[in-house]
Each structure stands twice: as C-alpha cells, then as structure tokens.
Amino acid sequence: DSGVTQTPKHLITATGQRVTLRCSPRSGDLSVYWYQQSLDQGLQFLIQYYNGEERAKGNILERFSAQQFPDLHSELNLSSLELGDSALYFCASSVEIDGPSGNTIYFGEGSWLTVV
Amino acid sequence: AQKVTQAQTEISVVEKEDVTLDCVYETRDTTYYLFWYKQPPSGELVFLIRRNSFDEQNEISGRYSWNFQKSTSSFNFTITASQVVDSAVYFCALHSGGGADGLTFGKGTHLIIQP
C-alpha cells in the first residue's frame, strides 16, 4: 500500500459526459501528479500540483483540468469524454517539490475509466 | 528532451532463472533520478528503487539488484532466482533535477515467469 488513495477504482461512462477522479496523497506529501496510461500512449504525465498551486503541465488536453485543495487532495476533471479517453489514470504524490534533492514518487492504484 | 528506452517488450523465463531488464536513458541534465516501478496484473504501480545521478553505486535488495552505469546511460534491473510472483510489467523512469515535468517512462517490459 503506497498510501496514495484514488477513487473511484472503476468508472464506465458515455461519450460526451464529464467525470471527476479524486486523489488523496500520502500523509505529509505536498506534491500531487496525475498520469494517464493507455495502450497506445503508455504512461503520460498530465499535470503536477504543489501545495495547491499548479507546478507543471504535461500532455494534458484542454478538456481536462485539475486542482489541489487546501487539504491537499486533488481532483482531475475530464469533460466531453471521447472513446480515446478510456485509460487508467494514476495519481502520485511526493514529499517535496522536484528539485536537486530529488524525491520518491509513489503511485496510487489508479482509476480505470471506460468511455462507451 | 528526455527519453527512456526499454528495448525488451516481453521476456519469458522459467522460474528460478535469473533475468535482466534493460533500461537506457537520455537526458542533458547533469542531475537526474532514475526509477523502476513494477505493475502487476492488478494494475497498481509499485515503487522499487530510486537512484540519483551522482550515486553510481549498485544496489541489491534481496533477489533484486540494479546496475547503474553513467558511461553507457543505462540502469539495468536484475532479478535473481525469479519467481512466478515476479510476473509483471516493469517500467524504468527518468526525472531530471532541473525539470518539473514529472517522470518520463519507458514503454515497459512485460516479464513472464513460467512455473
């Protein structure tokens, strides 16, 4: 158990709909990351938050958005869903912002999203 | 740009054999971090190891060992006396100290341990 909690574990929704994925980071971790894993794209970095502020953006679509709340949990919002958005979405957390000292990034169990 | 190459898409061995998973990385940063993660069939990503670029010492943890060689930009992972429970997809990942764009993952190696 990594200590990173993601809900829901599985989600099936229709095209055009909107869903919200939730993540609770490990206790004490200020940095939260979102990743997408699909068969054709592999593991792709979407976005990172640190202590409530957006820190870095990766290959995140404009239809997707995220935020980190004062209690440090984070949500990833996916809207106008398409079939190609079907994937495993991971949240990860680490204790400090990325930097020369480095840190270990722990992943949650993921949220399986199926768009039909 | 950063890149991680795991050339072995799939490896199949018989239980108790030793197996090495290759990882080659590219980065222009002098400070970076290398990771290995295990993804069993259940789907979660399990952290195995992190190695800093300024520490080239190899590491052993039980049946697992890692060989980091900056000269060849490689960070290989060896499982000794493999077991069926080792069957999983293994990912090598890179993060540079100067960047804030998350981990760059390789495409993964699917390891199958046959009983």
Coordinates of N, CA and C in Angstrom, one line a residue:
Chain A
D1 N 0.8 -1.2 0.0 CA 0.0 0.0 0.0 C 0.9 1.3 0.0
S2 N 0.8 2.0 -1.1 CA 1.6 3.2 -1.2 C 1.2 4.4 -0.3
G3 N 0.0 4.4 0.1 CA -0.6 5.5 0.9 C -1.3 6.5 0.1
V4 N -1.2 6.4 -1.2 CA -1.9 7.3 -2.1 C -3.3 6.6 -2.4
T5 N -4.4 7.3 -2.2 CA -5.7 6.8 -2.4 C -6.4 7.4 -3.5
Q6 N -7.0 6.6 -4.4 CA -7.7 7.1 -5.6 C -9.1 6.5 -5.6
T7 N -10.0 7.4 -5.9 CA -11.4 6.9 -6.1 C -12.0 7.6 -7.4
P8 N -12.9 7.0 -8.1 CA -13.3 5.6 -7.9 C -12.2 4.6 -8.5
K9 N -12.3 3.4 -8.3 CA -11.4 2.4 -8.9 C -11.8 2.1 -10.3
H10 N -13.0 2.1 -10.5 CA -13.5 1.8 -11.9 C -14.7 2.7 -12.2
L11 N -14.8 3.1 -13.5 CA -15.8 4.0 -13.9 C -16.1 3.8 -15.3
I12 N -17.4 3.6 -15.6 CA -17.9 3.5 -17.0 C -18.8 4.6 -17.3
T13 N -18.6 5.3 -18.4 CA -19.4 6.5 -18.7 C -19.5 6.6 -20.2
A14 N -20.5 7.4 -20.6 CA -20.7 7.6 -22.0 C -20.0 8.7 -22.6
T15 N -19.8 8.7 -24.0 CA -19.1 9.8 -24.6 C -19.9 11.1 -24.4
G16 N -19.1 12.2 -24.3 CA -19.7 13.5 -24.1 C -19.9 13.8 -22.6
Q17 N -19.8 12.8 -21.7 CA -20.0 13.1 -20.3 C -18.8 13.7 -19.6
R18 N -19.0 14.0 -18.3 CA -17.9 14.5 -17.5 C -17.7 13.7 -16.3
V19 N -16.5 13.4 -15.9 CA -16.2 12.7 -14.7 C -15.2 13.4 -13.9
T20 N -15.2 13.1 -12.6 CA -14.2 13.6 -11.7 C -13.5 12.4 -11.0
L21 N -12.2 12.4 -11.0 CA -11.4 11.5 -10.3 C -10.7 12.1 -9.1
R22 N -10.7 11.4 -8.0 CA -10.2 12.0 -6.8 C -9.0 11.3 -6.3
C23 N -8.1 12.1 -5.6 CA -6.9 11.5 -5.1 C -6.5 12.1 -3.8
S24 N -6.2 11.3 -2.8 CA -5.6 11.7 -1.5 C -4.2 11.3 -1.5
P25 N -3.3 12.3 -1.4 CA -1.9 11.9 -1.4 C -1.4 11.3 0.0
R26 N -0.2 10.8 0.0 CA 0.3 10.2 1.2 C 0.4 11.3 2.3
S27 N 0.3 10.9 3.5 CA 0.3 11.9 4.6 C 1.7 12.7 4.5
G28 N 1.6 14.0 4.5 CA 2.8 14.8 4.5 C 3.3 15.2 3.1
D29 N 2.7 14.5 2.1 CA 3.2 14.9 0.7 C 2.4 16.1 0.2
L30 N 3.2 17.0 -0.3 CA 2.6 18.3 -0.8 C 2.4 18.3 -2.3
S31 N 3.1 17.4 -3.0 CA 3.1 17.4 -4.4 C 2.2 16.3 -4.9
V32 N 1.4 16.6 -5.9 CA 0.5 15.6 -6.5 C 0.7 15.6 -8.0
Y33 N 0.7 14.5 -8.6 CA 0.8 14.3 -10.0 C -0.3 13.5 -10.6
W34 N -0.7 13.8 -11.8 CA -1.6 12.9 -12.5 C -1.0 12.4 -13.8
Y35 N -1.2 11.1 -14.0 CA -0.7 10.4 -15.2 C -1.8 9.6 -15.8
Q36 N -1.7 9.5 -17.1 CA -2.6 8.7 -17.9 C -1.9 7.5 -18.5
Q37 N -2.4 6.3 -18.4 CA -1.8 5.1 -19.0 C -2.8 4.5 -20.0
S38 N -2.4 4.6 -21.3 CA -3.2 4.0 -22.3 C -2.4 3.0 -23.1
L39 N -3.0 2.1 -23.8 CA -2.3 1.1 -24.6 C -1.4 1.7 -25.7
D40 N -1.9 2.8 -26.3 CA -1.1 3.3 -27.4 C -0.1 4.4 -27.0
Q41 N -0.4 5.1 -25.9 CA 0.5 6.2 -25.5 C 1.4 5.8 -24.3
G42 N 1.1 4.7 -23.7 CA 1.9 4.4 -22.5 C 1.6 5.3 -21.3
L43 N 2.5 5.5 -20.4 CA 2.4 6.3 -19.3 C 2.7 7.8 -19.6
Q44 N 1.8 8.6 -19.5 CA 2.0 10.0 -19.9 C 1.7 10.9 -18.7
F45 N 2.6 11.9 -18.4 CA 2.4 12.9 -17.4 C 1.4 13.9 -17.8
L46 N 0.5 14.2 -17.0 CA -0.6 15.1 -17.3 C -0.3 16.5 -16.6
I47 N -0.2 16.5 -15.3 CA -0.1 17.7 -14.6 C 0.4 17.5 -13.1
Q48 N 1.0 18.5 -12.6 CA 1.5 18.4 -11.2 C 1.1 19.6 -10.4
Y49 N 0.7 19.4 -9.2 CA 0.4 20.4 -8.2 C 1.3 20.4 -7.0
Y50 N 1.6 21.5 -6.5 CA 2.4 21.5 -5.3 C 1.7 22.5 -4.3
N51 N 1.3 22.0 -3.2 CA 0.7 22.8 -2.1 C -0.4 23.7 -2.7
G52 N -1.2 23.2 -3.5 CA -2.4 23.9 -4.0 C -2.2 24.7 -5.3
E53 N -0.9 24.8 -5.8 CA -0.7 25.5 -7.0 C -0.2 24.6 -8.1
E54 N -0.6 25.0 -9.3 CA -0.1 24.2 -10.5 C 1.4 24.4 -10.6
R55 N 2.1 23.3 -10.8 CA 3.6 23.4 -10.9 C 4.1 23.1 -12.3
A56 N 3.5 22.1 -12.9 CA 3.9 21.7 -14.2 C 2.8 21.1 -15.0
K57 N 2.8 21.3 -16.3 CA 1.8 20.7 -17.2 C 2.5 19.8 -18.2
G58 N 1.9 18.7 -18.4 CA 2.4 17.8 -19.4 C 1.5 17.7 -20.6
N59 N 1.2 16.5 -21.0 CA 0.3 16.3 -22.2 C -1.2 16.3 -21.8
I60 N -1.6 17.3 -21.1 CA -3.0 17.3 -20.7 C -3.9 18.1 -21.7
L61 N -5.0 17.4 -22.1 CA -5.9 18.0 -23.0 C -6.6 19.2 -22.4
E62 N -7.1 20.1 -23.2 CA -7.8 21.3 -22.7 C -9.2 20.8 -22.1
R63 N -9.7 19.7 -22.5 CA -10.9 19.2 -21.9 C -10.7 18.7 -20.5
F64 N -9.5 18.5 -20.1 CA -9.1 18.0 -18.8 C -8.7 19.2 -17.9
S65 N -9.0 19.1 -16.7 CA -8.5 20.1 -15.7 C -8.3 19.4 -14.4
A66 N -7.5 20.1 -13.5 CA -7.3 19.5 -12.2 C -7.1 20.6 -11.2
Q67 N -7.2 20.3 -10.0 CA -6.9 21.2 -8.9 C -6.5 20.5 -7.6
Q68 N -5.8 21.2 -6.8 CA -5.4 20.7 -5.5 C -6.0 21.6 -4.4
F69 N -6.7 21.0 -3.5 CA -7.4 21.7 -2.5 C -6.6 22.0 -1.2
P70 N -7.0 22.9 -0.3 CA -6.2 23.2 0.9 C -5.9 22.0 1.7
D71 N -6.7 20.9 1.7 CA -6.4 19.7 2.5 C -5.4 18.8 1.7
L72 N -5.0 19.3 0.5 CA -4.0 18.6 -0.3 C -4.6 17.5 -1.2
H73 N -5.9 17.2 -1.1 CA -6.4 16.2 -2.0 C -6.5 16.9 -3.4
S74 N -6.6 16.1 -4.4 CA -6.6 16.6 -5.7 C -7.8 15.9 -6.5
E75 N -8.3 16.7 -7.5 CA -9.3 16.1 -8.4 C -8.9 16.4 -9.8
L76 N -9.1 15.4 -10.7 CA -8.9 15.5 -12.1 C -10.3 15.4 -12.8
N77 N -10.6 16.5 -13.5 CA -11.9 16.6 -14.2 C -11.7 16.3 -15.6
L78 N -12.5 15.4 -16.1 CA -12.4 15.0 -17.6 C -13.8 15.3 -18.2
S79 N -13.8 16.2 -19.2 CA -15.1 16.5 -19.7 C -15.1 16.2 -21.2
S80 N -16.4 16.3 -21.8 CA -16.6 16.0 -23.2 C -15.9 14.7 -23.6
L81 N -16.1 13.7 -22.8 CA -15.3 12.4 -22.9 C -15.4 11.8 -24.3
E82 N -14.3 11.3 -24.8 CA -14.3 10.6 -26.1 C -13.8 9.1 -25.8
L83 N -14.1 8.3 -26.8 CA -13.7 6.9 -26.6 C -12.2 6.8 -26.3
G84 N -11.4 7.6 -26.9 CA -10.0 7.6 -26.7 C -9.5 8.0 -25.4
D85 N -10.4 8.5 -24.5 CA -10.0 8.9 -23.2 C -10.0 7.7 -22.3
S86 N -10.5 6.5 -22.7 CA -10.5 5.3 -21.9 C -9.1 5.0 -21.6
A87 N -8.8 4.9 -20.3 CA -7.4 4.7 -19.9 C -7.4 4.4 -18.3
L88 N -6.2 4.1 -17.9 CA -6.0 4.0 -16.4 C -5.4 5.3 -16.0
Y89 N -6.0 6.0 -15.1 CA -5.5 7.3 -14.6 C -4.9 7.1 -13.2
F90 N -3.6 7.6 -13.1 CA -2.9 7.4 -11.9 C -2.7 8.8 -11.2
C91 N -2.8 8.8 -9.9 CA -2.4 9.9 -9.1 C -1.1 9.4 -8.4
A92 N -0.2 10.4 -8.2 CA 1.0 10.0 -7.5 C 1.3 11.2 -6.6
S93 N 2.1 11.0 -5.5 CA 2.5 12.1 -4.6 C 3.9 11.9 -4.2
S94 N 4.5 13.0 -3.8 CA 5.8 13.0 -3.3 C 5.9 14.1 -2.2
V95 N 7.0 14.0 -1.4 CA 7.0 14.8 -0.2 C 7.4 16.2 -0.4
E96 N 8.1 16.5 -1.5 CA 8.5 17.8 -1.8 C 8.6 18.1 -3.2
I97 N 8.7 19.4 -3.5 CA 8.7 19.8 -4.9 C 10.0 19.2 -5.6
D98 N 9.9 18.9 -6.8 CA 11.0 18.4 -7.5 C 12.2 19.3 -7.5
G99 N 13.3 18.8 -7.3 CA 14.5 19.7 -7.3 C 15.7 18.9 -7.2
P100 N 16.8 19.6 -6.9 CA 18.1 18.9 -6.9 C 18.2 17.8 -5.9
S101 N 17.4 17.9 -4.8 CA 17.5 16.9 -3.8 C 16.7 15.6 -4.2
G102 N 15.8 15.8 -5.1 CA 15.1 14.7 -5.6 C 14.1 14.2 -4.6
N103 N 13.2 13.3 -5.0 CA 12.3 12.7 -4.1 C 11.7 11.5 -4.8
T104 N 11.1 10.7 -4.0 CA 10.4 9.5 -4.5 C 9.0 9.7 -4.8
I105 N 8.5 9.3 -5.9 CA 7.1 9.5 -6.3 C 6.4 8.2 -6.1
Y106 N 5.4 8.2 -5.3 CA 4.5 7.0 -5.0 C 3.2 7.1 -5.8
F107 N 2.8 6.0 -6.3 CA 1.6 6.0 -7.1 C 0.4 5.3 -6.4
G108 N -0.8 5.8 -6.7 CA -2.0 5.1 -6.2 C -2.3 3.9 -7.1
E109 N -3.4 3.3 -6.8 CA -3.8 2.1 -7.6 C -4.4 2.4 -8.9
G110 N -4.7 3.6 -9.1 CA -5.3 4.0 -10.4 C -6.8 4.0 -10.5
S111 N -7.3 4.7 -11.4 CA -8.8 4.7 -11.7 C -9.0 4.3 -13.1
W112 N -9.7 3.2 -13.3 CA -9.9 2.7 -14.6 C -11.1 3.4 -15.2
L113 N -10.9 4.1 -16.3 CA -12.0 4.8 -16.9 C -12.3 4.2 -18.3
T114 N -13.6 3.8 -18.4 CA -14.0 3.3 -19.7 C -15.1 4.2 -20.3
V115 N -14.9 4.7 -21.5 CA -15.8 5.5 -22.1 C -16.5 4.7 -23.2
V116 N -17.8 4.6 -23.2 CA -18.5 3.8 -24.2 C -19.5 4.7 -25.0
Chain B
A1 N 15.5 17.2 -24.4 CA 14.3 16.3 -24.2 C 14.8 15.0 -23.5
Q2 N 14.0 14.5 -22.7 CA 14.3 13.2 -22.0 C 13.7 12.0 -22.7
K3 N 14.4 10.9 -22.6 CA 13.9 9.7 -23.2 C 14.3 8.5 -22.4
V4 N 13.5 7.5 -22.3 CA 13.8 6.3 -21.7 C 13.4 5.1 -22.7
T5 N 14.4 4.3 -22.9 CA 14.2 3.2 -23.8 C 14.3 1.8 -23.1
Q6 N 13.2 1.1 -23.2 CA 13.2 -0.3 -22.7 C 13.0 -1.2 -24.0
A7 N 14.1 -1.7 -24.5 CA 14.1 -2.3 -25.8 C 13.4 -3.7 -25.7
Q8 N 13.3 -4.3 -24.6 CA 12.7 -5.6 -24.4 C 11.2 -5.4 -24.1
T9 N 10.4 -5.7 -25.1 CA 9.0 -5.6 -24.9 C 8.4 -6.7 -24.0
E10 N 8.9 -7.9 -24.2 CA 8.5 -9.0 -23.4 C 9.6 -10.0 -23.2
I11 N 9.7 -10.5 -22.0 CA 10.7 -11.6 -21.7 C 10.0 -12.7 -21.0
S12 N 10.3 -13.9 -21.4 CA 9.7 -15.1 -20.7 C 10.8 -16.0 -20.3
V13 N 10.8 -16.3 -19.0 CA 11.8 -17.3 -18.5 C 11.1 -18.3 -17.6
V14 N 11.8 -19.3 -17.3 CA 11.3 -20.3 -16.4 C 11.7 -20.0 -15.0
E15 N 10.8 -20.3 -14.0 CA 11.0 -20.0 -12.6 C 12.4 -20.4 -12.2
K16 N 13.0 -19.6 -11.4 CA 14.4 -19.8 -10.8 C 15.5 -19.3 -11.7
E17 N 15.2 -19.0 -12.9 CA 16.2 -18.4 -13.8 C 16.5 -16.9 -13.4
D18 N 17.7 -16.4 -13.7 CA 18.0 -15.0 -13.5 C 17.5 -14.3 -14.8
V19 N 17.1 -13.0 -14.6 CA 16.6 -12.3 -15.7 C 17.1 -10.8 -15.5
T20 N 17.5 -10.2 -16.6 CA 17.9 -8.8 -16.6 C 17.0 -7.9 -17.5
L21 N 16.5 -6.9 -17.0 CA 15.7 -5.9 -17.7 C 16.5 -4.7 -18.0
D22 N 16.6 -4.4 -19.3 CA 17.4 -3.3 -19.7 C 16.7 -1.9 -19.7
C23 N 17.5 -0.9 -19.4 CA 16.9 0.5 -19.5 C 18.0 1.4 -19.9
V24 N 17.8 2.1 -21.0 CA 18.7 3.2 -21.5 C 18.0 4.5 -21.4
Y25 N 18.7 5.5 -21.0 CA 18.0 6.8 -20.8 C 18.8 7.9 -21.5
E26 N 18.1 9.0 -21.8 CA 18.8 10.1 -22.5 C 18.3 11.4 -21.7
T27 N 19.3 12.2 -21.3 CA 19.0 13.5 -20.7 C 20.2 14.4 -20.9
R28 N 19.9 15.7 -20.9 CA 21.0 16.6 -21.0 C 21.4 17.2 -19.6
D29 N 20.5 16.9 -18.7 CA 20.8 17.4 -17.3 C 21.9 16.6 -16.6
T30 N 22.6 17.2 -15.8 CA 23.7 16.6 -15.0 C 23.1 16.0 -13.7
T31 N 22.0 16.5 -13.3 CA 21.4 15.9 -12.1 C 20.0 15.3 -12.5
Y32 N 19.9 14.1 -12.2 CA 18.7 13.4 -12.6 C 18.5 12.2 -11.7
Y33 N 17.3 11.6 -11.8 CA 16.9 10.5 -11.0 C 16.3 9.4 -11.8
L34 N 16.7 8.2 -11.5 CA 16.2 7.0 -12.2 C 15.3 6.2 -11.3
F35 N 14.2 5.6 -11.8 CA 13.3 4.8 -11.0 C 13.0 3.5 -11.8
W36 N 12.6 2.6 -11.0 CA 12.0 1.4 -11.5 C 10.7 1.2 -10.8
Y37 N 9.6 0.9 -11.5 CA 8.3 0.6 -11.0 C 7.9 -0.8 -11.5
K38 N 7.1 -1.5 -10.7 CA 6.5 -2.8 -11.1 C 5.0 -2.6 -11.2
Q39 N 4.4 -3.1 -12.3 CA 3.0 -3.1 -12.4 C 2.5 -4.5 -12.6
P40 N 2.0 -5.1 -11.5 CA 1.4 -6.4 -11.6 C 0.1 -6.4 -12.3
P41 N -0.5 -7.6 -12.6 CA -1.7 -7.6 -13.4 C -2.9 -6.8 -12.7
S42 N -2.8 -6.6 -11.5 CA -3.9 -5.8 -10.8 C -3.8 -4.3 -11.2
G43 N -2.7 -3.9 -11.7 CA -2.7 -2.5 -12.3 C -1.9 -1.5 -11.5
E44 N -1.7 -1.7 -10.2 CA -1.1 -0.6 -9.5 C 0.4 -0.5 -9.9
L45 N 1.0 0.7 -9.7 CA 2.4 0.9 -9.9 C 3.1 0.9 -8.6
V46 N 4.0 0.0 -8.5 CA 4.7 -0.2 -7.2 C 6.1 0.3 -7.3
F47 N 6.5 1.2 -6.5 CA 7.9 1.8 -6.5 C 8.9 0.7 -6.0
L48 N 10.0 0.6 -6.8 CA 11.0 -0.4 -6.5 C 12.3 0.3 -6.0
I49 N 12.7 1.3 -6.8 CA 14.0 1.9 -6.4 C 14.1 3.3 -7.1
R50 N 14.9 4.2 -6.4 CA 15.2 5.4 -7.0 C 16.7 5.6 -6.9
R51 N 17.4 6.0 -8.0 CA 18.8 6.2 -8.0 C 19.1 7.6 -8.4
N52 N 20.0 8.3 -7.7 CA 20.4 9.7 -8.1 C 21.6 9.6 -9.0
S53 N 21.7 10.5 -9.9 CA 22.7 10.5 -11.0 C 24.1 10.6 -10.4
F54 N 24.3 11.2 -9.2 CA 25.6 11.3 -8.6 C 26.0 10.2 -7.7
D55 N 25.2 9.1 -7.7 CA 25.5 8.0 -6.9 C 25.5 6.7 -7.8
E56 N 26.6 6.3 -8.2 CA 26.7 5.2 -9.2 C 26.8 3.8 -8.5
Q57 N 26.7 3.8 -7.2 CA 26.8 2.5 -6.5 C 25.7 1.6 -6.9
N58 N 26.0 0.4 -7.2 CA 24.9 -0.6 -7.5 C 24.2 -0.9 -6.2
E59 N 23.0 -1.4 -6.3 CA 22.2 -1.7 -5.2 C 21.6 -3.1 -5.3
I60 N 21.6 -3.7 -4.1 CA 21.0 -5.1 -4.0 C 19.9 -5.0 -3.0
S61 N 18.7 -5.6 -3.3 CA 17.7 -5.7 -2.3 C 17.1 -7.1 -2.4
G62 N 17.5 -8.0 -1.6 CA 17.0 -9.4 -1.7 C 17.4 -10.0 -3.1
R63 N 16.4 -10.4 -3.8 CA 16.7 -11.0 -5.1 C 16.8 -10.0 -6.2
Y64 N 16.6 -8.7 -5.9 CA 16.6 -7.6 -6.9 C 18.0 -6.9 -6.8
S65 N 18.5 -6.6 -8.0 CA 19.7 -5.8 -8.0 C 19.7 -4.8 -9.2
W66 N 20.4 -3.7 -9.0 CA 20.3 -2.7 -10.1 C 21.8 -2.3 -10.4
N67 N 22.0 -2.1 -11.7 CA 23.3 -1.8 -12.2 C 23.2 -0.4 -12.9
F68 N 23.8 0.6 -12.3 CA 23.7 2.0 -12.9 C 25.0 2.3 -13.5
Q69 N 25.1 2.6 -14.8 CA 26.3 2.9 -15.5 C 26.1 4.2 -16.2
K70 N 26.6 5.3 -15.7 CA 26.5 6.6 -16.4 C 27.2 6.6 -17.8
S71 N 28.3 5.9 -17.9 CA 29.1 5.8 -19.1 C 28.3 5.3 -20.3
T72 N 27.4 4.5 -20.0 CA 26.5 3.9 -21.1 C 25.1 4.3 -20.9
S73 N 24.8 5.3 -20.0 CA 23.4 5.7 -19.8 C 22.5 4.6 -19.6
S74 N 22.8 3.7 -18.7 CA 22.0 2.5 -18.5 C 21.7 2.3 -17.0
F75 N 20.6 1.7 -16.8 CA 20.1 1.5 -15.4 C 19.4 0.1 -15.4
N76 N 20.1 -0.9 -15.5 CA 19.5 -2.3 -15.7 C 19.1 -2.9 -14.3
F77 N 18.1 -3.8 -14.4 CA 17.5 -4.4 -13.3 C 17.6 -5.9 -13.4
T78 N 18.1 -6.5 -12.4 CA 18.3 -8.0 -12.5 C 17.5 -8.6 -11.3
I79 N 16.7 -9.7 -11.7 CA 16.0 -10.5 -10.7 C 16.7 -11.8 -10.7
T80 N 17.2 -12.2 -9.5 CA 17.9 -13.5 -9.3 C 16.9 -14.5 -8.8
A81 N 17.0 -15.7 -9.4 CA 16.1 -16.8 -8.9 C 14.7 -16.4 -9.0
S82 N 14.2 -16.1 -10.2 CA 12.9 -15.5 -10.5 C 11.8 -16.4 -9.9
Q83 N 10.7 -15.8 -9.6 CA 9.5 -16.5 -9.1 C 8.3 -16.0 -9.9
V84 N 7.3 -16.9 -9.8 CA 6.1 -16.6 -10.6 C 5.5 -15.2 -10.2
V85 N 5.6 -14.9 -8.9 CA 5.1 -13.6 -8.4 C 5.8 -12.4 -9.0
D86 N 6.9 -12.6 -9.6 CA 7.7 -11.5 -10.3 C 7.0 -11.2 -11.6
S87 N 6.1 -12.0 -12.1 CA 5.5 -11.7 -13.4 C 4.7 -10.3 -13.3
A88 N 5.1 -9.4 -14.2 CA 4.5 -8.1 -14.1 C 5.1 -7.3 -15.3
V89 N 4.6 -6.1 -15.4 CA 5.3 -5.2 -16.4 C 6.2 -4.3 -15.5
Y90 N 7.4 -4.1 -16.0 CA 8.3 -3.3 -15.2 C 8.7 -2.0 -16.0
F91 N 8.6 -0.9 -15.4 CA 8.9 0.4 -16.0 C 10.1 1.0 -15.4
C92 N 10.9 1.5 -16.3 CA 12.0 2.4 -16.0 C 11.6 3.8 -16.2
A93 N 12.0 4.7 -15.3 CA 11.5 6.1 -15.5 C 12.7 7.1 -15.1
L94 N 12.6 8.3 -15.7 CA 13.6 9.3 -15.5 C 13.0 10.6 -15.1
H95 N 13.6 11.2 -14.2 CA 13.2 12.6 -13.8 C 14.5 13.4 -13.6
S96 N 14.5 14.6 -14.3 CA 15.7 15.4 -14.2 C 15.5 16.4 -13.0
G97 N 16.6 16.7 -12.4 CA 16.5 17.6 -11.3 C 16.1 19.0 -11.6
G98 N 16.5 19.4 -12.9 CA 16.2 20.8 -13.3 C 14.8 21.0 -13.9
G99 N 14.1 19.9 -14.1 CA 12.8 20.0 -14.7 C 11.7 19.7 -13.8
A100 N 10.5 20.2 -14.1 CA 9.4 20.0 -13.2 C 8.2 19.4 -14.1
D101 N 8.5 18.5 -14.9 CA 7.5 17.9 -15.8 C 7.3 16.4 -15.5
G102 N 7.5 16.0 -14.3 CA 7.1 14.7 -14.0 C 8.1 13.7 -14.5
L103 N 7.7 12.4 -14.3 CA 8.6 11.3 -14.8 C 8.4 11.0 -16.2
T104 N 9.5 10.7 -16.9 CA 9.4 10.2 -18.3 C 9.6 8.7 -18.2
F105 N 8.6 7.9 -18.6 CA 8.6 6.5 -18.5 C 9.0 5.8 -19.8
G106 N 9.7 4.7 -19.7 CA 9.9 3.8 -20.8 C 8.5 3.1 -21.1
K107 N 8.5 2.3 -22.2 CA 7.3 1.7 -22.6 C 7.0 0.4 -21.8
G108 N 8.0 0.0 -21.0 CA 7.8 -1.1 -20.1 C 8.2 -2.5 -20.7
T109 N 8.6 -3.4 -19.8 CA 9.0 -4.7 -20.2 C 8.0 -5.7 -19.5
H110 N 7.3 -6.5 -20.3 CA 6.4 -7.5 -19.7 C 7.2 -8.7 -19.4
L111 N 7.3 -9.0 -18.1 CA 8.1 -10.2 -17.7 C 7.2 -11.3 -17.3
I112 N 7.4 -12.4 -17.9 CA 6.6 -13.6 -17.7 C 7.4 -14.7 -17.1
I113 N 7.1 -15.1 -15.9 CA 7.8 -16.2 -15.2 C 7.0 -17.4 -15.3
Q114 N 7.5 -18.4 -16.0 CA 6.7 -19.6 -16.1 C 7.1 -20.6 -15.0
P115 N 6.1 -21.3 -14.5 CA 6.4 -22.3 -13.4 C 7.1 -23.5 -13.9

